Coordinates of C-alpha atoms in Angstrom, one line a residue:
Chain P
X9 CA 0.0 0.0 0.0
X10 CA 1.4 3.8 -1.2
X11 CA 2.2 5.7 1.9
X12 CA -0.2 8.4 0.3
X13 CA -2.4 7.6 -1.9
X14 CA -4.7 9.8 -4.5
X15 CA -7.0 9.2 -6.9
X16 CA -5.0 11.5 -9.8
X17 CA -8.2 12.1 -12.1
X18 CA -8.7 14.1 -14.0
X19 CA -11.7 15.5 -12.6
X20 CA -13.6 17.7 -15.1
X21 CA -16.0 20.0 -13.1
X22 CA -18.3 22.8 -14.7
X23 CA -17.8 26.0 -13.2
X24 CA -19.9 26.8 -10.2
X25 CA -19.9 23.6 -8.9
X26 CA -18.9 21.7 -5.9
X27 CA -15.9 18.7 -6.2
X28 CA -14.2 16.9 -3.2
X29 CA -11.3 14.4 -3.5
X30 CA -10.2 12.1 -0.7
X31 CA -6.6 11.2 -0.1
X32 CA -5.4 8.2 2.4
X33 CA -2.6 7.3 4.0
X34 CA -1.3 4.1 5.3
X35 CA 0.6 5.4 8.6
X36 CA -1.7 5.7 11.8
X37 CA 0.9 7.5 13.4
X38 CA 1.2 10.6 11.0
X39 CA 0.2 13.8 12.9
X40 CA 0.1 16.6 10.3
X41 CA -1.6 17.1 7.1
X42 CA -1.4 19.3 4.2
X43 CA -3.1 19.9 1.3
X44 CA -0.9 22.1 -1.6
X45 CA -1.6 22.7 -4.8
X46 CA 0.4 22.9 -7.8
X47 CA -0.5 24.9 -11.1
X48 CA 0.8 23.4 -14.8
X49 CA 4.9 24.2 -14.7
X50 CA 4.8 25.9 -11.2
X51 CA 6.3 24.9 -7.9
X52 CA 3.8 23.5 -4.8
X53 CA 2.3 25.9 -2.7
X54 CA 0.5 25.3 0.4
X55 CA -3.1 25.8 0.1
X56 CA -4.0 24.6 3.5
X57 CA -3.4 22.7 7.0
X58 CA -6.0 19.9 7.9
X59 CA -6.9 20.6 11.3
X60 CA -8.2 17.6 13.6
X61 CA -11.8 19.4 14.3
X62 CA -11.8 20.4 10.2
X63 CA -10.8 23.8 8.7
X64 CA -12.5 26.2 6.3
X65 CA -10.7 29.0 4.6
X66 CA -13.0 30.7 2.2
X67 CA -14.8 28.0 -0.4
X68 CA -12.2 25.3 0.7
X69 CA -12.7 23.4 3.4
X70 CA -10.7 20.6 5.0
X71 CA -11.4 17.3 6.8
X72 CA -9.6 14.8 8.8
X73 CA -10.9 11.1 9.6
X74 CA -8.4 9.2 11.8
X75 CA -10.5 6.4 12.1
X76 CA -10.4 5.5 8.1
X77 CA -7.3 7.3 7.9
X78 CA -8.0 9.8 5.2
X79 CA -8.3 13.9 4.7
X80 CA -10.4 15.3 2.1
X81 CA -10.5 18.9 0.1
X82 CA -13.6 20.5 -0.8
X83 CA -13.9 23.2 -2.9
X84 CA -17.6 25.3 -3.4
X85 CA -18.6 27.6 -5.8
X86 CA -15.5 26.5 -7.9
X87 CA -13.7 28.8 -10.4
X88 CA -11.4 28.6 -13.8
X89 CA -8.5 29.9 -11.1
X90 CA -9.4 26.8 -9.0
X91 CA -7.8 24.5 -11.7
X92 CA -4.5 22.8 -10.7
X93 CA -2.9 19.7 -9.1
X94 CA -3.7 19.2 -5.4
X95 CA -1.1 17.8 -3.8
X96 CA -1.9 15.6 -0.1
X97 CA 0.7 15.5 2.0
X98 CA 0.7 13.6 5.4
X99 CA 4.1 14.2 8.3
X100 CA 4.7 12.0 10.7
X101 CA 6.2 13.2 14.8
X102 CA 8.9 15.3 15.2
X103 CA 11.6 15.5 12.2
X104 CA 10.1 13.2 10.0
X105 CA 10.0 14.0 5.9
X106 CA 6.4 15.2 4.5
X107 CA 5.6 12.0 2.3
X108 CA 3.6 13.8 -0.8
X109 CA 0.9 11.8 -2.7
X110 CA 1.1 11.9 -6.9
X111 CA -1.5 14.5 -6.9
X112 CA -5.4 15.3 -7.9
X113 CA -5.8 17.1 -11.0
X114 CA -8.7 19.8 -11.7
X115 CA -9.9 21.2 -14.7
X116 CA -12.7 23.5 -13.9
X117 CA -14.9 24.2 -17.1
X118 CA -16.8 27.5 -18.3
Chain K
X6 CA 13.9 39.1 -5.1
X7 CA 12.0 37.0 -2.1
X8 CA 10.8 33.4 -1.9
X9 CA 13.2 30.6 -3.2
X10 CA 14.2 31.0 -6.4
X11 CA 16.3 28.6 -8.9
X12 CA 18.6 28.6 -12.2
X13 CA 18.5 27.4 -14.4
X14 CA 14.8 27.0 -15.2
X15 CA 15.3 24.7 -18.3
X16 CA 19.2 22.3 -18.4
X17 CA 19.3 19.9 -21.1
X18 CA 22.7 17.7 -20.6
X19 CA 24.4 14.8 -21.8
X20 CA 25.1 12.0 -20.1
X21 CA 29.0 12.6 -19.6
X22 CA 28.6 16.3 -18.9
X23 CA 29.0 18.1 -15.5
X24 CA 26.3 20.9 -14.4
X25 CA 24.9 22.6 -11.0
X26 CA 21.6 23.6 -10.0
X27 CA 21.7 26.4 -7.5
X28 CA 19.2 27.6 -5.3
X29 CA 18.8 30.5 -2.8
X30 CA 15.9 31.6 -0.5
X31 CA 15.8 34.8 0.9
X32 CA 13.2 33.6 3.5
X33 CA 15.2 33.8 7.0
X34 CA 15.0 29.7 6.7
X35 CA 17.0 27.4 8.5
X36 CA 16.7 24.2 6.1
X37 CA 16.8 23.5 2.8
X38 CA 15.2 20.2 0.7
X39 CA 16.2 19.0 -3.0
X40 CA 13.2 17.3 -4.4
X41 CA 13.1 15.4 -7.3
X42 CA 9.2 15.4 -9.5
X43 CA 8.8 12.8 -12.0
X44 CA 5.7 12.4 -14.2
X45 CA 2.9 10.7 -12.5
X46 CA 5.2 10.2 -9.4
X47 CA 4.8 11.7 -6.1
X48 CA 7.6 14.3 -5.3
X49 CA 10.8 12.7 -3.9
X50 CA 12.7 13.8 -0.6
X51 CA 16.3 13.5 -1.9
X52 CA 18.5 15.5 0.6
X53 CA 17.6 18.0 3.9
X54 CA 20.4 20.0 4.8
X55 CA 20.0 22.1 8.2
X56 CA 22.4 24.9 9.2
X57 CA 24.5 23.8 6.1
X58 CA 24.8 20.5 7.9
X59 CA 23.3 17.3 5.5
X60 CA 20.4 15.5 8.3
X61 CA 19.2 13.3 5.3
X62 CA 20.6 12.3 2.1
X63 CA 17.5 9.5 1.1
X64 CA 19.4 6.9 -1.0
X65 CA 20.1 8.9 -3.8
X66 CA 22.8 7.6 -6.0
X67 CA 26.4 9.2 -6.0
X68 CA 25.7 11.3 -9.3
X69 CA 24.0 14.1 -7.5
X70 CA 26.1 15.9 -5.5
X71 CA 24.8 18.5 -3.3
X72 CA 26.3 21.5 -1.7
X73 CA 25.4 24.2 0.9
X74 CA 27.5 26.3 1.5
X75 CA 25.5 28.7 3.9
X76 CA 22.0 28.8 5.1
X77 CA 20.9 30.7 2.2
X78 CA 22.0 28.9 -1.2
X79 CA 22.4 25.2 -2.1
X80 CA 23.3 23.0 -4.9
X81 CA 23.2 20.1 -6.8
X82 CA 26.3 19.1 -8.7
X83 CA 25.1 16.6 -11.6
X84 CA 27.7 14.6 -13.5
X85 CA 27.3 11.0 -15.5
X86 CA 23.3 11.4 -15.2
X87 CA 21.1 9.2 -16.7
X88 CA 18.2 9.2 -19.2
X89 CA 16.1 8.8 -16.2
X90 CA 17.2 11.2 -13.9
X91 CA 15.3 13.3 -16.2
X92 CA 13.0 15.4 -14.5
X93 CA 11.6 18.8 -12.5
X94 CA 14.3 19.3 -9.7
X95 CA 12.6 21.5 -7.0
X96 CA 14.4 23.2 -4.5
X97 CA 12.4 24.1 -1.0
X98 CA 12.9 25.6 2.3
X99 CA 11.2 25.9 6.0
X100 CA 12.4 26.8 9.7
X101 CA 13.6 23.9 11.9
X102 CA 13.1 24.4 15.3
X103 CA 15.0 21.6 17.2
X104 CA 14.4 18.2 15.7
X105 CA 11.1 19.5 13.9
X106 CA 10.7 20.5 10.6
X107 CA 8.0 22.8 10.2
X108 CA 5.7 23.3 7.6
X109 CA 4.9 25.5 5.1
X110 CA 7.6 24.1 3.2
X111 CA 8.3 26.8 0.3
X112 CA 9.4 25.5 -3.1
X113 CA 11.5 27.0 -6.1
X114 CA 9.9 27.0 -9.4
X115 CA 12.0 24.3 -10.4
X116 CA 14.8 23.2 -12.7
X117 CA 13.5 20.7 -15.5
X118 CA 16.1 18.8 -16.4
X119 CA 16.6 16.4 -19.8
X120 CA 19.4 14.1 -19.6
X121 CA 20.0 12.8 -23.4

């Protein structure tokens, strides 16, 4: 089983509209979680932290189930900007590496 | 100039040539990360240096070289690549404060590289 695993699409979604993707991981001891996106020939930048309790910043909004393991992005109200790679990435205690997972990819359509 | 930022942007090399990457932040950052993206790959940790110091060097075969030579700019010294080392080198970097590496981690825009 992939340390991080993500379904890499590509998800086609009509402007306006809602999408969320899941991402999983296999270690039960990781402790931080990220979600960073990545637009066509750029660098990653981090989009947002996955709290424990959830997080919402704007029309994204984060999740975290420690039971199954898995975090998931949602994005509302989605726009042509919104398009990109999202990147999962999951970080274990103390000095341990972020493990990245391939990557969701978005195309949001007019 | 802030963030991280690399040269060069695009390297095409043969296999029996010698090149560097370089890469410098001008965040205030404590560590810097060489990545390595390959196509439908997930990004790979290849080295972590902290206060110029190499913590993690993650198996990465003898061809890539890295260098930092103070907390600010690091290399990658290539030489005898292969056709599949091809791919988008990223440079990052992010404070450490003891053993922890903190997150965000901010990323160069890359080098992509084509070993022919």
């Amino acid at each position: 089983r992939k340390e991080v695993e993500q379904d890499p699409g590509p998800f086609n979604v009509p402007e306006g509209a809602t999408v969320a993707f899941n991402c999983t991981y296999s270690n039960s001891a990781s402790q931080s979680f990220f979600w960073y996106r990545q637009d066509c020939r750029k660098e990653p930048k981090l989009l947002m932290s996955v709290y424990s309790s959830g997080n919402e910043d704007g029309r994204f909004t984060a999740q975290l189930n420690r039971a199954s393991q898995y975090i998931s992005l949602l994005i509302r109200d989605s726009k042509l900007s919104d398009s990109a790679t999202y990147l999962c990435v999951v970080k274990g205690l103390g000095n341990e590496k972020l493990t990245f997972g391939t990557g969701t990819r978005l195309t949001i359509i007019p | 100039e802030t963030g991280v930022t690399q040269t060069p942007r695009h390297l095409v090399m043969g296999m029996t040539n010698k090149k560097s990457l370089k890469c410098e932040q001008h965040l205030g950052h404590n560590a810097m990360y060489w990545y390595k993206q390959s196509a439908k790959k997930p990004l790979e940790l290849m080295f972590v240096y902290s206060l110029e110091e190499r913590v993690e060097n993650n198996s990465v075969p003898s061809r890539f070289s890295p260098e930092c030579p103070n907390s600010s700019h690091l290399f990658l010294h290539l030489h005898t690549l292969q056709p599949e080392d091809s791919a988008l080198y990223l440079c990052a970097s992010s404070h450490r404060t003891g053993d922890t590496y903190n997150s965000p981690l901010h990323f160069g825009n890359g080098t992509r590289l084509t070993v022919t």
